[in-house]
CSV table of C-alpha atoms in Angstrom, one decimal:
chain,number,residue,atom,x,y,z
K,1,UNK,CA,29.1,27.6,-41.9
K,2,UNK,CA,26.7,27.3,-39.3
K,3,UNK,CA,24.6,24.8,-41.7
K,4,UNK,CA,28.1,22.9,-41.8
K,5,UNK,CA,28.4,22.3,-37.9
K,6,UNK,CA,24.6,21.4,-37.7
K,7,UNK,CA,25.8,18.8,-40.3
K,8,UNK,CA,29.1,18.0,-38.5
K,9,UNK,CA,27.3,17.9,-35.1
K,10,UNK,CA,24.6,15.3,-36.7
K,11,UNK,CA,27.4,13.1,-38.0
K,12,UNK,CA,29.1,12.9,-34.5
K,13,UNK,CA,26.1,12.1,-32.4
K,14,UNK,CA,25.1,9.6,-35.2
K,15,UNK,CA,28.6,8.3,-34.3
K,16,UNK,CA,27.9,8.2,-30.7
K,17,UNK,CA,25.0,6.7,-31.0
K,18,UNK,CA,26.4,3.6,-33.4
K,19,UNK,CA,29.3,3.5,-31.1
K,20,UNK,CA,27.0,3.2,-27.9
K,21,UNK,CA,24.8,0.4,-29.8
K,22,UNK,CA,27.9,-1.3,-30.6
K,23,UNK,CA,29.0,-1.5,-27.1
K,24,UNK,CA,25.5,-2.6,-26.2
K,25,UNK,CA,25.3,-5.4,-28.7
K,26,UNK,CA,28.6,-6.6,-27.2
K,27,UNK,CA,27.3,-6.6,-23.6
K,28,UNK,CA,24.4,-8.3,-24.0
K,29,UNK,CA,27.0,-11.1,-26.5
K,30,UNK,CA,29.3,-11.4,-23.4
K,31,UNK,CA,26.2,-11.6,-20.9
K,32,UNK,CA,24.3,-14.7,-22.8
K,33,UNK,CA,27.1,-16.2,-23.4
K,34,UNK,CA,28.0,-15.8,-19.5
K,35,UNK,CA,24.6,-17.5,-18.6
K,36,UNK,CA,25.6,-20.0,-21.2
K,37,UNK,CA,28.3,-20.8,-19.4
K,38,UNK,CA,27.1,-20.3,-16.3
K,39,UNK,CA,24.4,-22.6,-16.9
K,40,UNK,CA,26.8,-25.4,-18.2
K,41,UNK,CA,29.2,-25.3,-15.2
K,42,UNK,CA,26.0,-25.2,-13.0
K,43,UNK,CA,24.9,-29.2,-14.8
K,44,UNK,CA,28.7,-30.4,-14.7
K,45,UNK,CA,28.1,-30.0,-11.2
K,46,UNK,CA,25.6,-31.6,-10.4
K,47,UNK,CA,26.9,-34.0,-12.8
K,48,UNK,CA,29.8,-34.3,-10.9
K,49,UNK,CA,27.9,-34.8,-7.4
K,50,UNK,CA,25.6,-37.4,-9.1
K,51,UNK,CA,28.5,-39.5,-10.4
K,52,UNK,CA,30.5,-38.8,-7.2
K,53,UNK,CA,27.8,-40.8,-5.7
K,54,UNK,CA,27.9,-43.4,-7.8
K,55,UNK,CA,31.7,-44.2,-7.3
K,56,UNK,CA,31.2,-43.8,-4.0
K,57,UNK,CA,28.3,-46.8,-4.0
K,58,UNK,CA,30.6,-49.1,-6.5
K,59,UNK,CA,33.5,-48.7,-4.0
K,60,UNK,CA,31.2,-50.2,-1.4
K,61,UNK,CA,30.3,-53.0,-3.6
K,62,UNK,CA,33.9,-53.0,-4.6
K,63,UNK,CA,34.4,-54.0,-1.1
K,64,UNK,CA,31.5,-56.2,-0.6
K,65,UNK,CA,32.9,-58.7,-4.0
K,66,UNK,CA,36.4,-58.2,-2.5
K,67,UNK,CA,35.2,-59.8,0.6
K,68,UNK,CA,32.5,-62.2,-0.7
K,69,UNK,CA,35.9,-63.5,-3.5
K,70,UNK,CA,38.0,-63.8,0.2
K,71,UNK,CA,35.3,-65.9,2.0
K,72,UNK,CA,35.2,-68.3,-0.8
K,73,UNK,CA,38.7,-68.6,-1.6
K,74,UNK,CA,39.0,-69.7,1.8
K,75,UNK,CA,35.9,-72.4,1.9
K,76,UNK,CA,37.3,-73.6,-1.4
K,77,UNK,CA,41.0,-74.3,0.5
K,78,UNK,CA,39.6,-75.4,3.5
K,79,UNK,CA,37.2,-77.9,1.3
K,80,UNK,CA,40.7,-79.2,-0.7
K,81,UNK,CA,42.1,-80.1,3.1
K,82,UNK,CA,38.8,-81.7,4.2
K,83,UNK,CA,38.4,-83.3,0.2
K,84,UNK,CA,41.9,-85.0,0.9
K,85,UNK,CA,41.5,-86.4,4.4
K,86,UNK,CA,38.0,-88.1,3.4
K,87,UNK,CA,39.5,-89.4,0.4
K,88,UNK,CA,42.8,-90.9,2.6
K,89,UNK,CA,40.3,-92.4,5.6
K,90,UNK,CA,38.0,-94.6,2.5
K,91,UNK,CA,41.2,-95.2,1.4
K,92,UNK,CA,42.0,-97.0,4.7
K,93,UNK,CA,38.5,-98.3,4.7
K,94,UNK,CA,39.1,-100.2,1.5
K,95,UNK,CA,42.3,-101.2,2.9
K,96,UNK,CA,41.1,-102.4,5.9
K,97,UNK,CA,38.0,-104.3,4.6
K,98,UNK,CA,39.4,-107.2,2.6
K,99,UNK,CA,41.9,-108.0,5.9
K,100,UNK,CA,39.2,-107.9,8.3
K,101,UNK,CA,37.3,-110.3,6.0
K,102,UNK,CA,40.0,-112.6,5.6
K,103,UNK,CA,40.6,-112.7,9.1
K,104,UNK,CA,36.9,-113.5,9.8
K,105,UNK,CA,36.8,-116.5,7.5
K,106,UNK,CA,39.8,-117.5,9.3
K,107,UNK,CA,38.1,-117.4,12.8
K,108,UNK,CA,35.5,-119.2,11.1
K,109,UNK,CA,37.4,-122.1,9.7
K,110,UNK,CA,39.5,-122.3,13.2
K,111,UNK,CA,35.6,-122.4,14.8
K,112,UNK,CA,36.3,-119.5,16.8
K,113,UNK,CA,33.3,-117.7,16.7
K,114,UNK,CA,33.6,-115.1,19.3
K,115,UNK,CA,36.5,-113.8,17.3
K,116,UNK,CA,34.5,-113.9,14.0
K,117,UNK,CA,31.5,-112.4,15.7
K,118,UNK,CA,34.0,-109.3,16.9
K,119,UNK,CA,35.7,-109.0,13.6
K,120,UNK,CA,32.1,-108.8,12.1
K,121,UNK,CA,31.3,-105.8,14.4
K,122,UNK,CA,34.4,-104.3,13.4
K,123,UNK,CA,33.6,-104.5,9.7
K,124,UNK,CA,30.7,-103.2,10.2
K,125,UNK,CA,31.5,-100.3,12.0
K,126,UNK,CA,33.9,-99.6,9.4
K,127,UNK,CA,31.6,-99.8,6.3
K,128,UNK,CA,29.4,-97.2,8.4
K,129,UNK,CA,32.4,-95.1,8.6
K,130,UNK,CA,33.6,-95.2,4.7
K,131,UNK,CA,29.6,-94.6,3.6
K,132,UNK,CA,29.6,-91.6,6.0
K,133,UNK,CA,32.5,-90.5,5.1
K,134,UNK,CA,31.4,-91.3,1.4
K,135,UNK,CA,28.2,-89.4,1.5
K,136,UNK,CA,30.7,-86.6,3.2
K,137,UNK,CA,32.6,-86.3,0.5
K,138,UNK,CA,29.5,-86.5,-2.5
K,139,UNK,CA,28.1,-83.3,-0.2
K,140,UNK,CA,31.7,-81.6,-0.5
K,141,UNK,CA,32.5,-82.1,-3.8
K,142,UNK,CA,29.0,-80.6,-4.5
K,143,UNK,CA,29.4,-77.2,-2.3
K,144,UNK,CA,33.0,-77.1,-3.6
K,145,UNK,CA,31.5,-76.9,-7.3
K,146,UNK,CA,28.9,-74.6,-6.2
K,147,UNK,CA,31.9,-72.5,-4.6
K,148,UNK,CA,34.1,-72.4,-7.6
K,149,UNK,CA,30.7,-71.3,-9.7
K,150,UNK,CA,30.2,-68.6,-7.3
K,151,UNK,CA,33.8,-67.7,-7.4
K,152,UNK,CA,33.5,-67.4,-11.1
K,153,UNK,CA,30.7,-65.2,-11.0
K,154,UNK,CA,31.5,-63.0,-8.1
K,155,UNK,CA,35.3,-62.5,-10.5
K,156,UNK,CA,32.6,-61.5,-13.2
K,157,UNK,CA,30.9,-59.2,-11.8
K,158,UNK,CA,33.8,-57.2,-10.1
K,159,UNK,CA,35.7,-56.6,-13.1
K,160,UNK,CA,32.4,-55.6,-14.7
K,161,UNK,CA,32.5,-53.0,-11.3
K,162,UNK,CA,35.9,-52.0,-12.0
K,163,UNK,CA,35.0,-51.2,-15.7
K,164,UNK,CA,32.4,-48.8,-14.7
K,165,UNK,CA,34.6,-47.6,-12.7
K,166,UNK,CA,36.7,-46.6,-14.7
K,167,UNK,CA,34.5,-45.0,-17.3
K,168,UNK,CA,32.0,-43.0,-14.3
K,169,UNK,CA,35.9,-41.7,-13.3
K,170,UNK,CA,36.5,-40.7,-16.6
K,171,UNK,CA,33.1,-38.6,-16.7
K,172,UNK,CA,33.8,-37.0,-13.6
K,173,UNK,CA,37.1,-35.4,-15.1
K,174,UNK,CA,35.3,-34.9,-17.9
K,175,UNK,CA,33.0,-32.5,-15.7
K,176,UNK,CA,35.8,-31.1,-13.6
K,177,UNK,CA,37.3,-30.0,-17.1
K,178,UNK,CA,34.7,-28.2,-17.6
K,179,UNK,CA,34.5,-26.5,-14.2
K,180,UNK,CA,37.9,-25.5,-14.6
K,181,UNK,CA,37.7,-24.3,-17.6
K,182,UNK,CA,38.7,-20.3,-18.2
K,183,UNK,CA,35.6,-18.6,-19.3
K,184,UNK,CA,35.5,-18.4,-23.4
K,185,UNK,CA,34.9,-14.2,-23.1
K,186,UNK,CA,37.3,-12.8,-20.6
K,187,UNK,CA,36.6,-9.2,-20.1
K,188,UNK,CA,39.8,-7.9,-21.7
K,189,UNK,CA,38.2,-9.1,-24.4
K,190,UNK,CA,35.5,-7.3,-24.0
K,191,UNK,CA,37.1,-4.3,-24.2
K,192,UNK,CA,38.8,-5.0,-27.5
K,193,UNK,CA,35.6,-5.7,-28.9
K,194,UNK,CA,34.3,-2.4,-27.3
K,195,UNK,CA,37.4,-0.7,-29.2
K,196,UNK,CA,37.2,-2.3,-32.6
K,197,UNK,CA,34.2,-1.5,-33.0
K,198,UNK,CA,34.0,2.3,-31.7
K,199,UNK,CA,37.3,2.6,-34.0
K,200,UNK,CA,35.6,1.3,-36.6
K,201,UNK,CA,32.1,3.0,-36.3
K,202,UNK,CA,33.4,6.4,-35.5
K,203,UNK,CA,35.8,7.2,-38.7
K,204,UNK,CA,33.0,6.1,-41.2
K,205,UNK,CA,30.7,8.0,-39.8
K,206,UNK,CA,32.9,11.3,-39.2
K,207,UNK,CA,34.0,11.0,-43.3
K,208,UNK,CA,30.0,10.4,-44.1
């Protein structure tokens, strides 16, 4: 009988001791995957600060484009206006030029050459005017096209901003997902691992 309990006894603290390695092996399974964890919130984070940062220094160019597309939109308007009033005052000029020439030969032909002298002066004082206002409106055109150009790219570029916008934001949910996320091995868990496997250690070994 006594040989019996040594044998019993045996069994049971063989029991204890494969229930206590059990609980072990599922401690040290919760703690690396804890540091696993751990480790991967610990990168989203800075993740999350690093591309944080970056949507913080597109917003700024966001704004700079925004303004840079509102400066030209207005030299482009203003250069319509000032297109449009060069155009009307050659207009005059061309106008102007054939009467003033007519009238000069008529001065001429009545020998009144003080009159034709004047209307000379006057004609050319207004071919100055239309080849300023000609070379004006060469130099306009020119900075209007260079305008538009830059309008075009400036468009270009912002939407190419607002693209990686869009995708940096989507990383940084991505990350906060993560952050947020419930931990995969809670410890209630735990605990029904811890119970499984004394329930299932302990019987085995008691019928052994």
């Amino acid at each position: 009988m006594k040989k019996a309990d040594k044998e019993s006894d045996k069994f049971l603290l063989l029991g204890e001791l494969e229930e206590a390695k059990g609980r072990l092996q599922v401690m040290i399974k919760v703690e690396e995957q804890a540091k696993r964890e751990l480790e991967k919130k610990r990168e989203a984070g800075n993740e999350l600060e690093k591309k944080m940062g970056e949507i913080a220094e597109m917003r700024v160019k966001q704004k700079e484009f925004e303004m840079e597309m509102e400066e030209l939109a207005q030299k482009v308007a203003g250069a319509k206006g000032e297109t449009t009033e060069l155009q009307r005052r050659i207009s005059v000029y061309d106008t102007s030029l054939p009467v003033l020439e007519e009238s000069k030969k008529a001065f001429v032909i009545a020998k009144n050459f003080k009159q034709a002298a004047g209307v000379s002066q006057e004609i050319k004082a207004t071919l100055e005017k239309k080849g300023s206002d000609e070379s004006k409106l060469v130099a306009l055109q020119e900075q209007q096209k260079a305008n538009m150009k830059k309008q075009q790219e400036v468009a270009k570029q912002l939407e190419e901003l607002n693209k990686n916008v869009v995708v940096v934001r989507a990383s940084c949910d991505s990350m906060l997902n993560i952050l947020s996320a419930v931990p995969s091995t809670s410890s209630s868990e735990v605990a029904d691992d811890l119970v499984a496997q004394s329930s299932d250690a302990s019987p085995a070994l008691v019928m052994a």
